[in-house]
Amino acid sequence: SANGNTATLQPPKPPPPDAPPEEGEEEPPFDPEWTEEECAAMCAALRAKLSSPPYTAKGVVLESSPLADKFTTALLGALLHPQAAFFLTLDDATAVSRLYGARDGPYPRPHRLPFYPFLDMRTQRRDVRTLKALAVEIPNPTPRDEEGRPVEPKPTDEQLREAALAAEQAVQGLISARNQAASASAAAMQEALRAARVSIRSINTTAPYGRQMSAITGALAPYLAFSRSALASALPVTDGKAQALLELGRRGYSKFGMTCPVALRSLGRRQGPASLSGTSFPVVYGPHVYFCHSEASRRRFIADPVSHTLQPESQPRAAQRVVVVGPPKSGRSSLAVLLGREMGAEVLTPQGCVAEVMEEVGLLGEHVKRTLYKGLELDGATLARAVVAACRRRPAWVLDGFPCTAEQAEAMEEADLSVTGCVVLGCGDEACLGRADAQLAEADAEGVWLRPKPGYTVPGDPAADPPTEESEVGPELPVLAGRGAASE
């Protein structure tokens, strides 16, 4: 840094204690320079301090101006190798713009131009003393000789202005010289640390603050997997834990959605979980949940989460618009939810589309409201119009259970929704009825099938206990097949 120590850029050496010299001996002169033995002793004391509580269980951050060769050698000789070293670089022009004339800074302005080419000796005494310590001659409108008498003639305004500009150039030149000396010392220190296999990163302080922090966090990423790190650590969680965090709002989906960030970086393509069965390998990092497609990818993400999260988001090649149709109990809704989660698209149902249209002001919404308020059922054309209106508001979607008839399919084709995929699930009547029977517990007097209740057995299961009187079901149950099963 340019405002470190002036000459040697070393820590200031404290003066010796005030001890009167013995008789016949002279007081030794004070040498402000550190010797190699003193540097080694200071680093040994630092190592002993860091090896004792409470520093043994904590990380240490050393802030300093570039050290001289003797200090760097003593630091490495005491086995105080840093895990990472960051060097802040600054060019001369930026150093002058930041340091020259800063309030209460080490390099004040030697004038008050454009108003006065000199300083006020009564209100700017601190600046005057600082400039004298820097050996900069400032313009004086009332000079005096050694005996304290005014010097005649007094300098003119033009002479004072020239002296002010010369003093300004002297201060700026001093800043540039010290910055160059600091850069040279930093380069020598980098070579010594690089020879000791220390991770070194140069940070350009003229870059935006976000880019500086990205470079620092990227260099510190290998140390983020430790639980005691002061920075955020990536934490692997189970699928249930990840879903609970998302549902409760404690965490949110990342910008990658269900895409694995490790595969996106290494393979350059989108890749979701290993299958659509819902199995994934989530990782909680910061305020988001990241989904990896395998355990190996999750370990790679935990080892270096910063580089994976800072990569740009990969957009799909085209907006996916998928239709999933099939008979009841065929797994249609479950598949639609999984497809929507992986592609980052919203899942639409005919019921949801109708409810969305009813909330809007328009002819279609009013017609749907009047029909439903009368207790009537929507015809196929009106239902198709509602679904088409909801689909047109979204660039990507997954439509669950629509179209069901040829008329509805023709309405979607006339609307030109550009469907990119259609999934048709096939399931026989016996399989559909078997899955439905597994969810039935009893039938009321009107023959309406009810869902299971705790403690009730499934009718017709020979392995179950005999049904009680409360849950007993009559032997005559309606059997549906073909179109009747699908419509029911």
CSV table of C-alpha atoms in Angstrom, one decimal:
chain,number,residue,atom,x,y,z
A,1,SER,CA,0.0,0.0,0.0
A,2,ALA,CA,1.2,3.5,-0.8
A,3,ASN,CA,0.6,4.9,2.7
A,4,GLY,CA,2.7,2.3,4.6
A,5,ASN,CA,6.1,3.0,6.0
A,6,THR,CA,8.0,5.4,4.0
A,7,ALA,CA,11.5,4.0,3.4
A,8,THR,CA,11.7,0.3,4.0
A,9,LEU,CA,8.0,-0.6,4.1
A,10,GLN,CA,8.7,-2.6,7.3
A,11,PRO,CA,6.7,-2.5,10.6
A,12,PRO,CA,8.0,0.3,12.8
A,13,LYS,CA,10.6,-0.8,15.3
A,14,PRO,CA,9.8,0.3,18.9
A,15,PRO,CA,12.5,2.3,20.7
A,16,PRO,CA,14.4,0.6,23.6
A,17,PRO,CA,13.2,1.1,27.1
A,18,ASP,CA,14.4,4.2,28.9
A,19,ALA,CA,17.2,2.7,31.0
A,20,PRO,CA,20.1,4.9,32.2
A,21,PRO,CA,23.4,3.7,31.0
A,22,GLU,CA,26.0,2.5,33.4
A,23,GLU,CA,28.9,4.6,34.5
A,24,GLY,CA,31.6,4.9,31.9
A,25,GLU,CA,29.3,3.7,29.1
A,26,GLU,CA,27.6,5.7,26.4
A,27,GLU,CA,24.0,5.1,25.4
A,28,PRO,CA,24.0,3.1,22.1
A,29,PRO,CA,22.4,4.8,19.2
A,30,PHE,CA,19.0,3.7,18.2
A,31,ASP,CA,18.8,1.9,14.9
A,32,PRO,CA,15.3,1.9,13.4
A,33,GLU,CA,16.1,-0.9,11.0
A,34,TRP,CA,15.1,-4.5,12.0
A,35,THR,CA,17.9,-7.0,11.9
A,36,GLU,CA,17.5,-10.6,10.7
A,37,GLU,CA,17.8,-11.9,14.3
A,38,GLU,CA,15.1,-9.5,15.5
A,39,CYS,CA,12.8,-10.6,12.6
A,40,ALA,CA,13.4,-14.3,13.5
A,41,ALA,CA,12.7,-13.7,17.1
A,42,MET,CA,9.5,-11.8,16.4
A,43,CYS,CA,8.2,-14.6,14.0
A,44,ALA,CA,9.0,-17.2,16.6
A,45,ALA,CA,7.0,-15.3,19.2
A,46,LEU,CA,4.2,-15.0,16.8
A,47,ARG,CA,4.2,-18.7,16.1
A,48,ALA,CA,4.1,-19.4,19.9
A,49,LYS,CA,1.2,-17.1,20.3
A,50,LEU,CA,-0.8,-18.7,17.4
A,51,SER,CA,0.0,-22.2,18.8
A,52,SER,CA,-1.8,-21.4,22.1
A,53,PRO,CA,-5.5,-21.0,22.9
A,54,PRO,CA,-7.7,-19.4,21.7
A,55,TYR,CA,-5.9,-19.0,18.4
A,56,THR,CA,-5.4,-22.8,17.9
A,57,ALA,CA,-9.1,-23.2,17.0
A,58,LYS,CA,-9.4,-20.0,14.9
A,59,GLY,CA,-8.3,-18.8,11.6
A,60,VAL,CA,-5.9,-15.8,11.4
A,61,VAL,CA,-6.0,-13.0,8.9
A,62,LEU,CA,-2.8,-10.9,8.6
A,63,GLU,CA,-3.1,-7.4,7.2
A,64,SER,CA,0.1,-5.7,6.3
A,65,SER,CA,2.0,-3.6,3.8
A,66,PRO,CA,4.4,-5.6,1.6
A,67,LEU,CA,7.1,-7.1,3.8
A,68,ALA,CA,10.7,-6.9,3.1
A,69,ASP,CA,12.8,-9.9,2.2
A,70,LYS,CA,14.1,-10.5,5.8
A,71,PHE,CA,10.6,-10.5,7.2
A,72,THR,CA,9.3,-12.9,4.5
A,73,THR,CA,12.2,-15.2,5.1
A,74,ALA,CA,11.7,-15.2,8.8
A,75,LEU,CA,8.0,-15.8,8.4
A,76,LEU,CA,8.6,-18.9,6.2
A,77,GLY,CA,11.5,-20.0,8.4
A,78,ALA,CA,9.1,-20.1,11.4
A,79,LEU,CA,6.7,-22.4,9.3
A,80,LEU,CA,4.0,-19.7,9.3
A,81,HIS,CA,3.0,-20.4,5.8
A,82,PRO,CA,-0.2,-18.7,4.9
A,83,GLN,CA,-2.8,-20.8,3.1
A,84,ALA,CA,-3.7,-17.9,0.8
A,85,ALA,CA,-2.2,-14.5,0.1
A,86,PHE,CA,-4.0,-11.6,-1.6
A,87,PHE,CA,-2.1,-8.7,-3.0
A,88,LEU,CA,-4.0,-5.5,-3.7
A,89,THR,CA,-2.6,-3.8,-6.8
A,90,LEU,CA,-3.0,-0.1,-7.5
A,91,ASP,CA,-1.6,1.9,-10.4
A,92,ASP,CA,0.1,5.3,-9.9
A,93,ALA,CA,-2.7,7.4,-11.3
A,94,THR,CA,-5.4,5.7,-9.1
A,95,ALA,CA,-3.1,6.0,-6.1
A,96,VAL,CA,-2.7,9.7,-6.7
A,97,SER,CA,-6.4,10.2,-7.2
A,98,ARG,CA,-7.3,8.3,-4.0
A,99,LEU,CA,-4.6,9.6,-1.6
A,100,TYR,CA,-3.8,13.1,-2.8
A,101,GLY,CA,-5.8,15.7,-0.9
A,102,ALA,CA,-7.8,13.1,1.1
A,103,ARG,CA,-9.3,14.5,4.3
A,104,ASP,CA,-7.1,13.8,7.3
A,105,GLY,CA,-4.9,11.8,4.9
A,106,PRO,CA,-1.1,11.5,4.8
A,107,TYR,CA,-0.8,13.6,1.6
A,108,PRO,CA,-2.6,16.9,2.0
A,109,ARG,CA,-2.9,19.6,-0.7
A,110,PRO,CA,-0.2,22.3,-0.4
A,111,HIS,CA,-2.6,25.1,-1.6
A,112,ARG,CA,-6.2,26.2,-1.7
A,113,LEU,CA,-6.4,26.7,-5.4
A,114,PRO,CA,-8.4,28.0,-7.3
A,115,PHE,CA,-9.0,30.5,-4.5
A,116,TYR,CA,-5.6,30.9,-2.8
A,117,PRO,CA,-2.2,29.5,-3.8
A,118,PHE,CA,-1.2,29.0,-0.1
A,119,LEU,CA,-2.5,27.4,3.1
A,120,ASP,CA,-4.0,29.1,6.1
A,121,MET,CA,-1.4,28.9,8.8
A,122,ARG,CA,-4.0,29.3,11.5
A,123,THR,CA,-6.7,26.7,10.5
A,124,GLN,CA,-4.5,24.2,8.5
A,125,ARG,CA,-1.6,23.7,10.9
A,126,ARG,CA,-1.9,19.9,10.7
A,127,ASP,CA,-1.5,20.0,6.9
A,128,VAL,CA,1.5,22.3,7.2
A,129,ARG,CA,3.2,19.9,9.7
A,130,THR,CA,2.5,16.9,7.5
A,131,LEU,CA,3.9,18.6,4.4
A,132,LYS,CA,7.0,19.6,6.4
A,133,ALA,CA,7.5,16.0,7.5
A,134,LEU,CA,7.3,15.0,3.8
A,135,ALA,CA,10.0,17.5,3.0
A,136,VAL,CA,7.7,19.4,0.7
A,137,GLU,CA,8.3,23.2,0.5
A,138,ILE,CA,4.9,24.9,0.6
A,139,PRO,CA,4.3,28.5,-0.7
A,140,ASN,CA,4.4,31.2,1.9
A,141,PRO,CA,2.9,34.6,1.2
A,142,THR,CA,4.7,36.2,4.2
A,143,PRO,CA,8.2,34.7,4.3
A,144,ARG,CA,10.6,35.6,7.1
A,145,ASP,CA,14.4,35.3,7.4
A,146,GLU,CA,16.3,33.4,10.1
A,147,GLU,CA,16.0,36.3,12.6
A,148,GLY,CA,12.2,36.4,12.1
A,149,ARG,CA,12.0,39.6,10.1
A,150,PRO,CA,9.7,39.9,7.1
A,151,VAL,CA,11.4,39.5,3.7
A,152,GLU,CA,10.9,42.2,1.3
A,153,PRO,CA,9.7,42.3,-1.4
A,154,LYS,CA,6.9,39.8,-0.8
A,155,PRO,CA,6.3,37.1,-3.5
A,156,THR,CA,3.8,38.0,-6.2
A,157,ASP,CA,0.6,36.0,-6.9
A,158,GLU,CA,2.2,34.5,-10.0
A,159,GLN,CA,5.2,33.3,-8.0
A,160,LEU,CA,2.9,31.8,-5.3
A,161,ARG,CA,0.9,30.0,-7.9
A,162,GLU,CA,4.0,28.5,-9.5
A,163,ALA,CA,5.3,27.5,-6.1
A,164,ALA,CA,1.9,25.9,-5.3
A,165,LEU,CA,1.9,23.8,-8.6
A,166,ALA,CA,5.5,22.8,-7.9
A,167,ALA,CA,4.5,21.6,-4.4
A,168,GLU,CA,1.5,19.7,-5.8
A,169,GLN,CA,3.8,17.9,-8.3
A,170,ALA,CA,6.2,17.1,-5.5
A,171,VAL,CA,3.4,15.5,-3.3
A,172,GLN,CA,2.0,13.5,-6.3
A,173,GLY,CA,5.5,12.4,-7.2
A,174,LEU,CA,6.1,11.2,-3.7
A,175,ILE,CA,2.9,9.2,-3.8
A,176,SER,CA,3.9,7.6,-7.1
A,177,ALA,CA,7.4,6.8,-5.9
A,178,ARG,CA,6.1,5.1,-2.7
A,179,ASN,CA,3.5,3.2,-4.7
A,180,GLN,CA,6.2,1.9,-7.1
A,181,ALA,CA,8.4,0.9,-4.1
A,182,ALA,CA,5.5,-0.9,-2.6
A,183,SER,CA,4.8,-2.7,-5.9
A,184,ALA,CA,8.4,-3.8,-6.1
A,185,SER,CA,8.4,-5.1,-2.5
A,186,ALA,CA,5.1,-6.9,-3.2
A,187,ALA,CA,6.5,-8.6,-6.3
A,188,ALA,CA,9.5,-9.8,-4.3
A,189,MET,CA,7.2,-11.1,-1.6
A,190,GLN,CA,5.1,-12.9,-4.2
A,191,GLU,CA,8.1,-14.7,-5.6
A,192,ALA,CA,9.2,-15.9,-2.1
A,193,LEU,CA,5.7,-17.1,-1.2
A,194,ARG,CA,5.2,-18.8,-4.6
A,195,ALA,CA,8.4,-20.7,-4.1
A,196,ALA,CA,6.9,-21.9,-0.8
A,197,ARG,CA,3.8,-23.1,-2.7
A,198,VAL,CA,1.5,-20.6,-1.2
A,199,SER,CA,-1.7,-19.8,-3.2
A,200,ILE,CA,-1.4,-16.2,-4.4
A,201,ARG,CA,-4.0,-14.0,-6.0
A,202,SER,CA,-3.6,-10.4,-7.2
A,203,ILE,CA,-6.7,-8.3,-6.8
A,204,ASN,CA,-7.1,-5.2,-9.0
A,205,THR,CA,-8.6,-2.6,-6.6
A,206,THR,CA,-9.8,-0.5,-9.6
A,207,ALA,CA,-12.2,-3.3,-10.6
A,208,PRO,CA,-15.8,-3.3,-9.4
A,209,TYR,CA,-16.3,-4.4,-5.8
A,210,GLY,CA,-18.4,-7.5,-6.9
A,211,ARG,CA,-15.6,-8.8,-9.1
A,212,GLN,CA,-13.1,-8.3,-6.3
A,213,MET,CA,-15.2,-10.3,-3.9
A,214,SER,CA,-15.8,-13.0,-6.5
A,215,ALA,CA,-12.0,-13.4,-7.0
A,216,ILE,CA,-11.5,-13.6,-3.2
A,217,THR,CA,-14.3,-16.1,-2.6
A,218,GLY,CA,-13.1,-18.2,-5.6
A,219,ALA,CA,-9.6,-18.5,-4.1
A,220,LEU,CA,-11.0,-19.4,-0.7
A,221,ALA,CA,-13.4,-22.0,-2.1
A,222,PRO,CA,-11.3,-25.0,-1.2
A,223,TYR,CA,-11.5,-24.1,2.5
A,224,LEU,CA,-15.3,-23.7,2.6
A,225,ALA,CA,-16.1,-27.3,3.2
A,226,PHE,CA,-14.9,-27.1,6.8
A,227,SER,CA,-17.7,-26.6,9.3
A,228,ARG,CA,-15.7,-24.1,11.3
A,229,SER,CA,-15.1,-21.8,8.4
A,230,ALA,CA,-16.1,-18.2,8.9
A,231,LEU,CA,-17.6,-18.3,5.4
A,232,ALA,CA,-20.7,-20.2,4.3
A,233,SER,CA,-20.2,-23.9,3.9
A,234,ALA,CA,-22.0,-26.2,1.4
A,235,LEU,CA,-24.1,-28.7,3.4
A,236,PRO,CA,-25.5,-32.0,1.8
A,237,VAL,CA,-29.1,-32.8,2.8
A,238,THR,CA,-31.6,-35.4,2.0
A,239,ASP,CA,-34.5,-35.1,-0.4
A,240,GLY,CA,-37.0,-34.7,2.4
A,241,LYS,CA,-35.0,-32.0,4.1
A,242,ALA,CA,-34.6,-30.1,0.8
A,243,GLN,CA,-38.3,-30.3,0.1
A,244,ALA,CA,-39.1,-29.1,3.6
A,245,LEU,CA,-36.8,-26.1,3.3
A,246,LEU,CA,-38.4,-25.2,0.0
A,247,GLU,CA,-41.9,-25.6,1.2
A,248,LEU,CA,-41.4,-23.6,4.4
A,249,GLY,CA,-39.6,-20.8,2.5
A,250,ARG,CA,-36.4,-21.2,4.4
A,251,ARG,CA,-34.5,-21.7,1.2
A,252,GLY,CA,-35.3,-21.2,-2.5
A,253,TYR,CA,-34.5,-22.8,-5.8
A,254,SER,CA,-31.2,-21.6,-7.3
A,255,LYS,CA,-31.0,-20.0,-10.7
A,256,PHE,CA,-30.2,-23.5,-12.2
A,257,GLY,CA,-33.5,-25.0,-11.0
A,258,MET,CA,-33.2,-28.8,-11.2
A,259,THR,CA,-30.2,-28.6,-13.5
A,260,CYS,CA,-27.0,-29.9,-12.0
A,261,PRO,CA,-24.4,-27.1,-11.9
A,262,VAL,CA,-21.5,-29.5,-11.9
A,263,ALA,CA,-22.6,-31.1,-15.2
A,264,LEU,CA,-23.4,-27.7,-16.6
A,265,ARG,CA,-19.8,-26.6,-15.9
A,266,SER,CA,-18.0,-29.8,-16.9
A,267,LEU,CA,-20.1,-31.1,-19.7
A,268,GLY,CA,-21.6,-27.8,-20.9
A,269,ARG,CA,-25.1,-29.1,-21.1
A,270,ARG,CA,-28.2,-29.3,-18.9
A,271,GLN,CA,-28.6,-32.4,-16.8
A,272,GLY,CA,-31.1,-33.0,-14.1
A,273,PRO,CA,-31.4,-35.8,-11.6
A,274,ALA,CA,-30.4,-39.4,-12.6
A,275,SER,CA,-34.1,-40.3,-13.2
A,276,LEU,CA,-37.6,-38.9,-12.9
A,277,SER,CA,-38.3,-40.9,-9.8
A,278,GLY,CA,-37.6,-37.9,-7.6
A,279,THR,CA,-34.1,-39.1,-6.5
A,280,SER,CA,-31.7,-36.3,-6.4
A,281,PHE,CA,-28.6,-35.2,-4.4
A,282,PRO,CA,-29.4,-31.7,-3.0
A,283,VAL,CA,-26.9,-29.4,-1.4
A,284,VAL,CA,-27.8,-26.3,0.7
A,285,TYR,CA,-25.4,-23.4,0.0
A,286,GLY,CA,-26.3,-19.9,1.2
A,287,PRO,CA,-30.0,-19.1,0.6
A,288,HIS,CA,-30.5,-21.6,-2.2
A,289,VAL,CA,-30.8,-25.4,-2.8
A,290,TYR,CA,-28.8,-26.9,-5.6
A,291,PHE,CA,-29.6,-30.3,-7.1
A,292,CYS,CA,-26.9,-32.6,-8.4
A,293,HIS,CA,-27.5,-35.6,-10.6
A,294,SER,CA,-25.1,-38.0,-8.7
A,295,GLU,CA,-23.2,-38.4,-5.5
A,296,ALA,CA,-19.9,-37.7,-7.2
A,297,SER,CA,-21.3,-34.5,-8.6
A,298,ARG,CA,-22.4,-33.5,-5.1
A,299,ARG,CA,-18.9,-34.1,-3.7
A,300,ARG,CA,-17.4,-31.9,-6.5
A,301,PHE,CA,-19.9,-29.2,-5.7
A,302,ILE,CA,-19.0,-29.2,-2.0
A,303,ALA,CA,-15.3,-29.1,-2.7
A,304,ASP,CA,-15.6,-25.9,-4.8
A,305,PRO,CA,-19.1,-24.3,-4.5
A,306,VAL,CA,-18.2,-20.8,-5.5
A,307,SER,CA,-17.0,-21.6,-9.0
A,308,HIS,CA,-20.1,-23.7,-9.7
A,309,THR,CA,-22.5,-21.1,-8.4
A,310,LEU,CA,-20.9,-18.1,-10.2
A,311,GLN,CA,-21.2,-19.6,-13.7
A,312,PRO,CA,-23.9,-18.1,-15.9
A,313,GLU,CA,-27.3,-19.7,-16.0
A,314,SER,CA,-27.9,-22.0,-19.0
A,315,GLN,CA,-31.2,-21.3,-20.7
A,316,PRO,CA,-33.0,-24.1,-22.4
A,317,ARG,CA,-32.7,-24.1,-26.2
A,318,ALA,CA,-36.5,-23.6,-26.6
A,319,ALA,CA,-39.4,-23.1,-24.2
A,320,GLN,CA,-40.8,-26.6,-23.5
A,321,ARG,CA,-44.5,-27.1,-23.8
A,322,VAL,CA,-45.4,-30.6,-22.9
A,323,VAL,CA,-48.8,-32.4,-22.7
A,324,VAL,CA,-49.2,-35.4,-20.4
A,325,VAL,CA,-52.4,-37.5,-21.0
A,326,GLY,CA,-53.5,-40.9,-19.7
A,327,PRO,CA,-56.2,-42.7,-17.8
A,328,PRO,CA,-56.8,-42.3,-14.1
A,329,LYS,CA,-54.3,-44.0,-11.7
A,330,SER,CA,-51.7,-44.1,-14.4
A,331,GLY,CA,-49.2,-41.7,-12.7
A,332,ARG,CA,-50.1,-38.8,-15.0
A,333,SER,CA,-50.1,-36.0,-12.4
A,334,SER,CA,-46.9,-37.3,-10.7
A,335,LEU,CA,-45.1,-37.4,-14.0
A,336,ALA,CA,-46.3,-33.9,-14.9
A,337,VAL,CA,-45.0,-32.5,-11.6
A,338,LEU,CA,-41.6,-34.1,-12.0
A,339,LEU,CA,-41.3,-32.9,-15.6
A,340,GLY,CA,-42.2,-29.3,-14.6
A,341,ARG,CA,-39.7,-29.3,-11.7
A,342,GLU,CA,-36.9,-30.5,-13.9
A,343,MET,CA,-37.6,-28.2,-16.9
A,344,GLY,CA,-38.5,-25.2,-14.7
A,345,ALA,CA,-41.9,-25.0,-16.2
A,346,GLU,CA,-45.3,-24.5,-14.5
A,347,VAL,CA,-47.7,-27.4,-14.3
A,348,LEU,CA,-51.2,-26.5,-15.5
A,349,THR,CA,-54.4,-28.5,-15.0
A,350,PRO,CA,-57.9,-27.8,-16.5
A,351,GLN,CA,-59.3,-27.0,-13.1
A,352,GLY,CA,-56.5,-24.5,-12.5
A,353,CYS,CA,-56.9,-22.8,-15.9
A,354,VAL,CA,-60.7,-22.4,-15.3
A,355,ALA,CA,-60.0,-20.8,-11.9
A,356,GLU,CA,-57.5,-18.5,-13.4
A,357,VAL,CA,-59.9,-17.4,-16.1
A,358,MET,CA,-62.6,-16.7,-13.6
A,359,GLU,CA,-60.5,-14.2,-11.7
A,360,GLU,CA,-59.9,-12.1,-14.8
A,361,VAL,CA,-62.2,-9.5,-16.3
A,362,GLY,CA,-63.4,-10.5,-19.8
A,363,LEU,CA,-66.1,-12.1,-21.8
A,364,LEU,CA,-64.7,-15.6,-21.3
A,365,GLY,CA,-64.4,-15.2,-17.5
A,366,GLU,CA,-68.0,-13.9,-17.2
A,367,HIS,CA,-69.3,-16.8,-19.3
A,368,VAL,CA,-67.5,-19.3,-17.2
A,369,LYS,CA,-68.8,-17.7,-14.0
A,370,ARG,CA,-72.4,-17.7,-15.1
A,371,THR,CA,-72.2,-21.3,-16.3
A,372,LEU,CA,-70.7,-22.6,-13.0
A,373,TYR,CA,-72.9,-20.5,-10.8
A,374,LYS,CA,-76.0,-22.0,-12.4
A,375,GLY,CA,-74.6,-25.5,-11.5
A,376,LEU,CA,-74.0,-26.4,-15.1
A,377,GLU,CA,-70.9,-28.2,-16.6
A,378,LEU,CA,-68.6,-26.4,-19.0
A,379,ASP,CA,-68.8,-27.7,-22.5
A,380,GLY,CA,-65.7,-28.9,-24.3
A,381,ALA,CA,-65.2,-25.7,-26.4
A,382,THR,CA,-65.4,-23.4,-23.4
A,383,LEU,CA,-63.0,-25.6,-21.4
A,384,ALA,CA,-60.6,-25.6,-24.4
A,385,ARG,CA,-60.7,-21.8,-24.6
A,386,ALA,CA,-59.9,-21.4,-20.9
A,387,VAL,CA,-56.9,-23.8,-21.2
A,388,VAL,CA,-55.6,-22.1,-24.3
A,389,ALA,CA,-55.9,-18.6,-22.7
A,390,ALA,CA,-53.9,-19.8,-19.7
A,391,CYS,CA,-51.2,-21.5,-21.8
A,392,ARG,CA,-50.7,-18.4,-24.0
A,393,ARG,CA,-49.7,-16.4,-20.9
A,394,ARG,CA,-46.6,-18.6,-20.2
A,395,PRO,CA,-43.6,-19.4,-22.4
A,396,ALA,CA,-43.2,-22.9,-21.0
A,397,TRP,CA,-45.7,-25.2,-19.3
A,398,VAL,CA,-46.6,-28.8,-18.7
A,399,LEU,CA,-50.3,-29.5,-19.2
A,400,ASP,CA,-51.8,-32.3,-17.0
A,401,GLY,CA,-54.8,-34.3,-18.3
A,402,PHE,CA,-55.7,-32.2,-21.3
A,403,PRO,CA,-56.9,-32.7,-24.1
A,404,CYS,CA,-59.2,-35.6,-23.3
A,405,THR,CA,-61.3,-35.6,-26.5
A,406,ALA,CA,-60.7,-35.1,-30.2
A,407,GLU,CA,-62.6,-31.8,-30.1
A,408,GLN,CA,-60.3,-30.4,-27.4
A,409,ALA,CA,-57.2,-31.5,-29.3
A,410,GLU,CA,-58.4,-29.8,-32.5
A,411,ALA,CA,-59.0,-26.6,-30.5
A,412,MET,CA,-55.4,-26.7,-29.2
A,413,GLU,CA,-54.2,-27.3,-32.7
A,414,GLU,CA,-56.2,-24.3,-34.1
A,415,ALA,CA,-54.8,-22.1,-31.3
A,416,ASP,CA,-51.2,-23.0,-32.5
A,417,LEU,CA,-49.7,-23.4,-29.0
A,418,SER,CA,-46.6,-25.0,-30.5
A,419,VAL,CA,-46.6,-28.1,-28.4
A,420,THR,CA,-43.0,-29.5,-28.2
A,421,GLY,CA,-43.9,-32.9,-26.7
A,422,CYS,CA,-46.7,-35.2,-25.9
A,423,VAL,CA,-46.6,-38.0,-23.3
A,424,VAL,CA,-49.3,-40.6,-23.5
A,425,LEU,CA,-49.5,-43.1,-20.7
A,426,GLY,CA,-51.1,-46.4,-21.3
A,427,CYS,CA,-52.7,-48.4,-18.5
A,428,GLY,CA,-55.1,-51.3,-18.7
A,429,ASP,CA,-58.5,-51.4,-17.1
A,430,GLU,CA,-57.5,-54.1,-14.7
A,431,ALA,CA,-54.4,-52.1,-13.5
A,432,CYS,CA,-56.5,-48.9,-13.1
A,433,LEU,CA,-59.1,-50.7,-11.1
A,434,GLY,CA,-56.5,-52.4,-9.0
A,435,ARG,CA,-54.9,-49.2,-8.1
A,436,ALA,CA,-58.2,-47.6,-7.3
A,437,ASP,CA,-59.3,-50.5,-5.1
A,438,ALA,CA,-56.1,-50.1,-3.1
A,439,GLN,CA,-57.3,-46.6,-2.1
A,440,LEU,CA,-60.8,-47.6,-1.2
A,441,ALA,CA,-62.0,-48.4,2.3
A,442,GLU,CA,-65.7,-48.2,2.2
A,443,ALA,CA,-68.7,-47.2,0.1
A,444,ASP,CA,-71.6,-45.2,1.5
A,445,ALA,CA,-75.2,-45.9,0.9
A,446,GLU,CA,-75.2,-44.1,-2.5
A,447,GLY,CA,-72.2,-46.1,-3.8
A,448,VAL,CA,-69.7,-43.3,-3.5
A,449,TRP,CA,-66.2,-44.6,-3.0
A,450,LEU,CA,-64.3,-43.0,-0.1
A,451,ARG,CA,-60.6,-42.8,0.6
A,452,PRO,CA,-59.0,-45.0,3.3
A,453,LYS,CA,-59.3,-44.1,7.0
A,454,PRO,CA,-56.8,-45.0,9.7
A,455,GLY,CA,-57.5,-48.5,11.0
A,456,TYR,CA,-59.7,-49.5,8.0
A,457,THR,CA,-58.8,-52.5,5.8
A,458,VAL,CA,-59.0,-52.7,2.0
A,459,PRO,CA,-62.0,-54.6,0.9
A,460,GLY,CA,-61.2,-57.9,-0.8
A,461,ASP,CA,-57.8,-58.2,0.7
A,462,PRO,CA,-57.5,-61.9,2.0
A,463,ALA,CA,-54.4,-61.0,4.0
A,464,ALA,CA,-56.2,-58.4,6.0
A,465,ASP,CA,-58.3,-59.0,9.1
A,466,PRO,CA,-62.1,-59.4,8.6
A,467,PRO,CA,-63.7,-56.0,8.3
A,468,THR,CA,-65.6,-54.6,11.2
A,469,GLU,CA,-69.3,-53.8,11.1
A,470,GLU,CA,-68.5,-50.1,10.8
A,471,SER,CA,-66.3,-50.6,7.7
A,472,GLU,CA,-68.1,-53.5,6.2
A,473,VAL,CA,-68.8,-53.1,2.4
A,474,GLY,CA,-71.6,-54.8,0.6
A,475,PRO,CA,-70.6,-57.5,-1.9
A,476,GLU,CA,-72.2,-55.6,-4.8
A,477,LEU,CA,-69.8,-53.0,-6.0
A,478,PRO,CA,-70.0,-51.3,-9.4
A,479,VAL,CA,-67.5,-52.6,-11.9
A,480,LEU,CA,-66.4,-50.1,-14.6
A,481,ALA,CA,-64.4,-50.8,-17.7
A,482,GLY,CA,-63.4,-49.0,-20.9
A,483,ARG,CA,-64.7,-45.5,-21.4
A,484,GLY,CA,-66.8,-45.8,-18.2
A,485,ALA,CA,-63.6,-46.3,-16.1
A,486,ALA,CA,-61.8,-43.3,-17.7
A,487,SER,CA,-64.8,-40.9,-17.4
A,488,GLU,CA,-65.5,-42.0,-13.8
